[in-house]
Short mmCIF file of C-alpha atoms in Angstrom, two decimals:
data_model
loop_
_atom_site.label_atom_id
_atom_site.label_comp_id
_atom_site.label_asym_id
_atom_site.label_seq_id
_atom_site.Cartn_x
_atom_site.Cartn_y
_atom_site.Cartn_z
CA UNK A 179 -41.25 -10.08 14.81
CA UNK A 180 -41.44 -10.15 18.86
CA UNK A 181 -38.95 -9.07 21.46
CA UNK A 182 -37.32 -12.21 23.44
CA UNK A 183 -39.89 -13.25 25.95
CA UNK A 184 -39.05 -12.26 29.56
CA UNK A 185 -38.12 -14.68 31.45
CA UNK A 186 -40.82 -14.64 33.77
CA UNK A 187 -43.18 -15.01 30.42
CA UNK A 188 -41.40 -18.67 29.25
CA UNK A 189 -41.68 -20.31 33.02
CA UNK A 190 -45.54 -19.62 32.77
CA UNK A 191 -45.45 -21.07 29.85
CA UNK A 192 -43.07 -23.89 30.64
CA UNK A 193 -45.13 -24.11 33.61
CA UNK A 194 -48.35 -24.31 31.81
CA UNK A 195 -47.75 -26.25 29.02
CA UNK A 196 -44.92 -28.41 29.94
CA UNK A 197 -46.97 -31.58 30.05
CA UNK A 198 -48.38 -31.44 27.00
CA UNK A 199 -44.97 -30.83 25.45
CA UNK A 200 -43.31 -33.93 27.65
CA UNK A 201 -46.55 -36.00 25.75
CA UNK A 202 -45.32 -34.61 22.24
CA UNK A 203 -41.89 -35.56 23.27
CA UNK A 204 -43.34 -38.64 24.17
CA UNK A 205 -44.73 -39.61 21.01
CA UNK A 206 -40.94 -39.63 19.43
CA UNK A 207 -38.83 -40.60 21.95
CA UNK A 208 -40.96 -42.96 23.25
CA UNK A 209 -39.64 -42.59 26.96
CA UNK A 210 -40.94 -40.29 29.58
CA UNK A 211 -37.67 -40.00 31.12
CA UNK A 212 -36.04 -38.59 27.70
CA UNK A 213 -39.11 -36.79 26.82
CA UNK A 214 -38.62 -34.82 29.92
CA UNK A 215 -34.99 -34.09 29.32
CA UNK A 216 -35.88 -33.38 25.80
CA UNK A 217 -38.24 -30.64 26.86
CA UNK A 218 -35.93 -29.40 29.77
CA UNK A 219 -33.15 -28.85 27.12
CA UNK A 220 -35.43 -26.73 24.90
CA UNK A 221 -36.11 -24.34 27.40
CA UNK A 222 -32.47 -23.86 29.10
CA UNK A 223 -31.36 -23.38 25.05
CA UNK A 224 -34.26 -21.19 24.37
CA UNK A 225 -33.25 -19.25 28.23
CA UNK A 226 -29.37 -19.14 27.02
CA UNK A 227 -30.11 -17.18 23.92
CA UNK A 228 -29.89 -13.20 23.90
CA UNK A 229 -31.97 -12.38 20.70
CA UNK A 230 -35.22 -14.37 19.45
CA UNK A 231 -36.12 -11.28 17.28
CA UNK A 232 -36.78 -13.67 14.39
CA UNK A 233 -39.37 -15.91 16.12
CA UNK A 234 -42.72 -14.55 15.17
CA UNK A 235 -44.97 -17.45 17.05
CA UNK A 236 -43.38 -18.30 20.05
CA UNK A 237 -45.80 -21.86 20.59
CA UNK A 238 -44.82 -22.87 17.17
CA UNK A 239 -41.20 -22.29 17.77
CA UNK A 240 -41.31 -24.56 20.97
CA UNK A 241 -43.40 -27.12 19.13
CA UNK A 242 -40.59 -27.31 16.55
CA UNK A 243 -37.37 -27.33 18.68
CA UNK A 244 -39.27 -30.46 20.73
CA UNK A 245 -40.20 -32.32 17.93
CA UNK A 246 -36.31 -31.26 16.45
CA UNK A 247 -34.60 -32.29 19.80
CA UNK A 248 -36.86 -35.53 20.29
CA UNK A 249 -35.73 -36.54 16.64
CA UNK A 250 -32.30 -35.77 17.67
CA UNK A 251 -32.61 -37.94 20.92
CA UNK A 252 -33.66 -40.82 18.94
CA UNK A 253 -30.86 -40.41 16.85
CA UNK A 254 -28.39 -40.49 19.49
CA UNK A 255 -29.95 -43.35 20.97
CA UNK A 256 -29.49 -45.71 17.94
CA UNK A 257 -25.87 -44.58 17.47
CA UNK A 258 -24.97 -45.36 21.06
CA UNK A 259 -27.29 -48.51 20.54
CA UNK A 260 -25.66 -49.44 17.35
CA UNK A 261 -21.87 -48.99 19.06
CA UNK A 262 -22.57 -51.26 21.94
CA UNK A 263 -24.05 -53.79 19.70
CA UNK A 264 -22.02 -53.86 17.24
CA UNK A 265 -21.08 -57.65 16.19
CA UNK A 266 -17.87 -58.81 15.14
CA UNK A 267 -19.49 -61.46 13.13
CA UNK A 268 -19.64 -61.55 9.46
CA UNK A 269 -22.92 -61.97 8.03
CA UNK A 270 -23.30 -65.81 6.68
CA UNK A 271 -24.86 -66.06 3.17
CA UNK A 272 -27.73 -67.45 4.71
CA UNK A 273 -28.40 -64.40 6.60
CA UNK A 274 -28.43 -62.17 3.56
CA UNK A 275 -30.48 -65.09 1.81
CA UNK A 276 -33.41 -64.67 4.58
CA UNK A 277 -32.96 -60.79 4.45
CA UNK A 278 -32.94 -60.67 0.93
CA UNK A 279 -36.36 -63.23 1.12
CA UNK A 280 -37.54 -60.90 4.10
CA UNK A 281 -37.50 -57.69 1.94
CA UNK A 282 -39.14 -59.47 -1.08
CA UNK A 283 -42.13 -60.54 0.78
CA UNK A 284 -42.66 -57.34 2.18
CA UNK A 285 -42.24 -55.45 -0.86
CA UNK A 286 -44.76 -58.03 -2.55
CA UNK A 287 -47.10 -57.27 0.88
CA UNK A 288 -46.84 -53.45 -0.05
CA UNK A 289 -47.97 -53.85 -3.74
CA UNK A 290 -50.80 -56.42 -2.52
CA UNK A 291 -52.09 -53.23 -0.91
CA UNK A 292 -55.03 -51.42 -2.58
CA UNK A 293 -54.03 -48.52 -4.56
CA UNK A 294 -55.45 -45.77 -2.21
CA UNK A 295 -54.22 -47.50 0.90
CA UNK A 296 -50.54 -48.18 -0.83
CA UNK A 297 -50.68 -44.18 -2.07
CA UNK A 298 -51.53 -43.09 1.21
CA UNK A 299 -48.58 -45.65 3.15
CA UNK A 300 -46.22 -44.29 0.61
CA UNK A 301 -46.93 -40.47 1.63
CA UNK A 302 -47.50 -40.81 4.89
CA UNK A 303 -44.99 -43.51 6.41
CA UNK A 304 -42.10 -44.15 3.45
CA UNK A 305 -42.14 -40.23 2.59
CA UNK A 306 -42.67 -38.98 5.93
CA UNK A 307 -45.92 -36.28 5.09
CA UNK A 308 -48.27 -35.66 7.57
CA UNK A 309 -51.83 -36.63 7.31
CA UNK A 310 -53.04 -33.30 6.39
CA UNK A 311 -50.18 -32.88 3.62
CA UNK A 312 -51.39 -36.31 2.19
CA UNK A 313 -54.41 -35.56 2.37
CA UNK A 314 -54.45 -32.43 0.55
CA UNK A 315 -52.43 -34.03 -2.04
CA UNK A 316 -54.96 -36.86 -2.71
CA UNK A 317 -57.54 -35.17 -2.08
CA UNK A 318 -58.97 -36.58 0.64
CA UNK A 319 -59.63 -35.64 4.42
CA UNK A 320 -57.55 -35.99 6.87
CA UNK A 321 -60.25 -39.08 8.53
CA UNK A 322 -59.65 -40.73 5.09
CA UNK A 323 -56.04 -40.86 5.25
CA UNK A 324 -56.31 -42.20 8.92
CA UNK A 325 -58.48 -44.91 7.57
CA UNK A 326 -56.19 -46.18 4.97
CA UNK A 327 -53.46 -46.30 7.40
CA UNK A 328 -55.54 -48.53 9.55
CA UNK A 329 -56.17 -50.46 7.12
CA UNK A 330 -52.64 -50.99 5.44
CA UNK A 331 -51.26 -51.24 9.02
CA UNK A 332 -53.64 -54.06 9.67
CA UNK A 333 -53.16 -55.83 6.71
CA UNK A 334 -49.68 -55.69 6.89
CA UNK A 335 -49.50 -56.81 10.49
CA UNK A 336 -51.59 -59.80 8.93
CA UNK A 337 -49.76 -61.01 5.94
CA UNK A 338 -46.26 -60.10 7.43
CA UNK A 339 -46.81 -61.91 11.05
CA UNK A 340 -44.50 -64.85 10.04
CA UNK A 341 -41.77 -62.09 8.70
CA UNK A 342 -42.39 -60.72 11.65
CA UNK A 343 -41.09 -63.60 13.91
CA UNK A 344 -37.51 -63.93 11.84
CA UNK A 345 -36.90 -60.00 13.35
CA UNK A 346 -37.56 -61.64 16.58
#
């Protein structure tokens, strides 16, 4: 366990490492305008609490809250997205026909995949496990998993192009 940093401790820190935090932010939110904000909010939270006696790594606490408050950004973004875009229309039955025919085709692209490649999509981007988890539960390295990825991504981007467009 460790004492709450002094304050003059987290601005070096902010101050040295706030960059590469905006660019983890970044990779979520996907805006370097909220990524900023994201990281600017971790820091005033983490400066308005009295007792961080239960943090034992301080780095790996940050890393968590940004990663936590990007996914929570997002996640306000498509609710305020979704409210002003909400449609008073009802969906036609064609509409659900083409979803319903959208969603078959790329459920049949997904089972066209290669075993390893469809094991390591399913871990990795359906179940939300990091390469290294995936990895470790295949059996594999971490480079492996990467590759599969690739390789369903680009196959997918291939044979789902047309689906593609009807998103459009």
């Amino acid at each position: 366990m460790m004492e709450m940093p002094s304050h003059k401790l987290l601005e070096q820190m902010f101050l040295d490492h706030y960059k590469e935090w905006c660019l983890k932010s970044f990779s979520y939110v996907e805006n370097m305008d909220d990524a900023q904000d994201v990281v600017q909010n971790v820091f005033i939270k983490l400066l308005q609490k009295e007792n961080l006696s239960h943090v034992i790594d301080i780095h790996k606490y940050l890393n968590v809250a940004i990663r936590n408050e990007s996914l929570k950004k997002i996640k306000k973004s498509r609710e305020t997205f979704q409210l002003n875009n909400q449609s008073t229309e009802v969906p036609s039955h064609e509409s659900e026909l083409i979803k319903g025919e959208v969603s078959e085709n790329m459920l049949r692209e997904l089972e066209a995949l290669p075993e390893q490649n469809k094991r390591v999509f399913t871990l990795c981007v359906l179940e939300g496990n990091k390469y290294e988890s995936a990895a470790e539960i295949m059996g594999i390295t971490v480079n492996t998993v990467k590759y599969h990825l690739k390789k369903s991504f680009k196959s997918l981007r291939i044979n789902l192009k047309d689906v593609y467009l009807w998103f459009l």
